[in-house]
Amino acid sequence: MELRLLQSFLVLSEELHFGRAAARLFIAQPPLTKQIHRLEKELGVQLFERHPRGARLTPAGEVLAEEARAIFAKVEEAEHNVRNADLSGVGHLVLGASGTTGAALLPGMLRDISAAAPGVDLGVRQFENSAQVAGAIIDGDLDAGLIQYPLEHAELSTRLVSTHHPVLLAPESHRLAEHDSVRVAELVDEDFIIPRRYSGSAQGKLIEEVCATADFSPRVVQEAADAYSVLVLVAGNQGVSISVSGVDAITQGVRAVPFADEGLPTLRLAIAWRKKNPSVLLQTAIDAVAADV
């Protein structure tokens, strides 16, 4: 029995509503339904009775809920004991991020952490959006990660790391590429490339908010699989996009042009970690990353 399935079951047993449980787990409702069906098939029993207003636990579900709470309490105790077995040791940390902005910030974060904790073993993972990063932290797959700020969750603590201002991303051959600055209203007739709408991308939200300041919606000609693909398509002269300064360095052929407009939305990033994570090494890393904020 996978702990991931058991956690999904436990959240649903608390919410007794598939929609609310899926929101807590940072997943869509259909994957949650599949997870519960898989668990029921594995155990050979029905765990929930479905009804129009939600769900209720069956007797078997009541027993599993009690056992699951005990299992996760034991897992948490084991994590605490292992992490505190030798706090003077070097240790290992896994960090996560999403999008091109997160990817651009990670190298500097790793350098800061290595300087504060020499010899620490660092790993990184890339995700599609902040919700997935937060979910991985809660699941214990990440020690910490960069998320869009604010993103509130009862199990997470956050500290602001950086604030980023929007820029136009244009091909080097574009008429606006050589300008010192542009106004949002100049983009009303441009073809836009955006991250796919259902990905929960912070960049997609930023594009819509920036265009709204000039009272227009972006004319979308293509939805890319992710933020990096947006850069590649812009470099290939397929359209323009909006992101934040610094990401243009990831791909050749893209120019980042600042906006002259005042009061535009910004993208703020924070480092997030589980509130119940007692690791001294992790707190050292967080202090190093957020030291200049």
Short mmCIF file of C-alpha atoms in Angstrom, two decimals, residues 94-196:
data_model
loop_
_atom_site.label_atom_id
_atom_site.label_comp_id
_atom_site.label_asym_id
_atom_site.label_seq_id
_atom_site.Cartn_x
_atom_site.Cartn_y
_atom_site.Cartn_z
CA VAL A 94 16.30 18.37 -2.01
CA LEU A 95 14.94 21.66 -3.37
CA GLY A 96 12.23 22.21 -5.95
CA ALA A 97 11.08 24.98 -8.26
CA SER A 98 8.75 25.57 -11.18
CA GLY A 99 8.92 27.59 -14.37
CA THR A 100 11.85 29.43 -15.88
CA THR A 101 12.02 32.00 -13.08
CA GLY A 102 12.47 29.30 -10.47
CA ALA A 103 15.03 27.54 -12.64
CA ALA A 104 16.95 30.80 -13.06
CA LEU A 105 17.06 31.36 -9.28
CA LEU A 106 18.08 27.83 -8.26
CA PRO A 107 21.82 28.07 -9.11
CA GLY A 108 22.24 31.13 -6.88
CA MET A 109 20.28 29.45 -4.10
CA LEU A 110 22.52 26.39 -4.28
CA ARG A 111 25.64 28.56 -4.06
CA ASP A 112 24.26 30.44 -1.03
CA ILE A 113 23.37 27.20 0.76
CA SER A 114 26.73 25.60 -0.02
CA ALA A 115 28.50 28.66 1.38
CA ALA A 116 26.44 28.52 4.59
CA ALA A 117 26.72 24.73 4.97
CA PRO A 118 29.93 23.53 3.28
CA GLY A 119 29.76 19.91 2.17
CA VAL A 120 25.97 19.68 2.11
CA ASP A 121 24.64 17.31 -0.54
CA LEU A 122 22.05 19.20 -2.63
CA GLY A 123 19.49 17.86 -5.07
CA VAL A 124 16.98 19.72 -7.26
CA ARG A 125 13.68 18.85 -8.92
CA GLN A 126 11.67 20.83 -11.45
CA PHE A 127 7.86 21.01 -11.40
CA GLU A 128 5.14 22.47 -13.61
CA ASN A 129 3.72 24.96 -11.10
CA SER A 130 3.85 26.19 -7.50
CA ALA A 131 0.98 23.96 -6.40
CA GLN A 132 2.96 20.88 -7.40
CA VAL A 133 6.02 22.16 -5.53
CA ALA A 134 3.91 22.74 -2.42
CA GLY A 135 2.38 19.28 -2.73
CA ALA A 136 5.81 17.65 -2.99
CA ILE A 137 6.97 19.48 0.16
CA ILE A 138 3.89 18.33 2.07
CA ASP A 139 4.41 14.75 0.82
CA GLY A 140 8.03 14.83 2.02
CA ASP A 141 9.49 14.52 -1.50
CA LEU A 142 11.14 17.94 -1.12
CA ASP A 143 12.75 19.61 1.87
CA ALA A 144 11.94 23.06 0.51
CA GLY A 145 10.98 24.77 -2.71
CA LEU A 146 10.29 28.02 -4.50
CA ILE A 147 6.61 28.90 -4.79
CA GLN A 148 4.60 31.86 -5.97
CA TYR A 149 3.94 34.17 -3.00
CA PRO A 150 1.53 34.24 -1.32
CA LEU A 151 0.46 30.58 -1.26
CA GLU A 152 -1.05 29.77 2.10
CA HIS A 153 -1.30 26.25 3.47
CA ALA A 154 -1.74 25.09 7.05
CA GLU A 155 1.24 22.73 6.81
CA LEU A 156 3.70 25.16 5.19
CA SER A 157 5.89 28.03 6.34
CA THR A 158 7.16 30.57 3.81
CA ARG A 159 9.71 33.37 3.55
CA LEU A 160 9.84 35.88 0.72
CA VAL A 161 12.92 35.44 -1.48
CA SER A 162 12.53 37.82 -4.43
CA THR A 163 10.23 40.19 -6.32
CA HIS A 164 10.30 40.29 -10.13
CA HIS A 165 8.94 42.90 -12.55
CA PRO A 166 7.37 41.88 -15.86
CA VAL A 167 9.16 42.26 -19.20
CA LEU A 168 8.21 41.68 -22.82
CA LEU A 169 9.82 38.60 -24.36
CA ALA A 170 10.31 39.13 -28.09
CA PRO A 171 12.37 37.50 -30.86
CA GLU A 172 15.59 39.38 -31.62
CA SER A 173 14.17 40.31 -35.04
CA HIS A 174 10.95 41.78 -33.60
CA ARG A 175 10.18 45.48 -34.15
CA LEU A 176 10.16 46.12 -30.37
CA ALA A 177 13.27 44.08 -29.53
CA GLU A 178 15.67 47.02 -29.77
CA HIS A 179 13.51 49.44 -27.77
CA ASP A 180 14.70 50.56 -24.35
CA SER A 181 11.17 50.07 -23.05
CA VAL A 182 7.64 49.41 -24.29
CA ARG A 183 4.13 50.12 -23.11
CA VAL A 184 1.64 47.32 -22.58
CA ALA A 185 -0.83 48.96 -24.98
CA GLU A 186 1.67 48.46 -27.83
CA LEU A 187 1.07 44.70 -27.60
CA VAL A 188 -2.65 44.73 -28.34
CA ASP A 189 -2.17 43.38 -31.90
CA GLU A 190 0.65 40.96 -31.10
CA ASP A 191 0.46 37.17 -31.29
CA PHE A 192 1.02 35.72 -27.82
CA ILE A 193 2.51 32.42 -26.72
CA ILE A 194 1.45 31.38 -23.23
CA PRO A 195 1.91 28.31 -21.02
CA ARG A 196 -1.04 25.93 -21.32
#
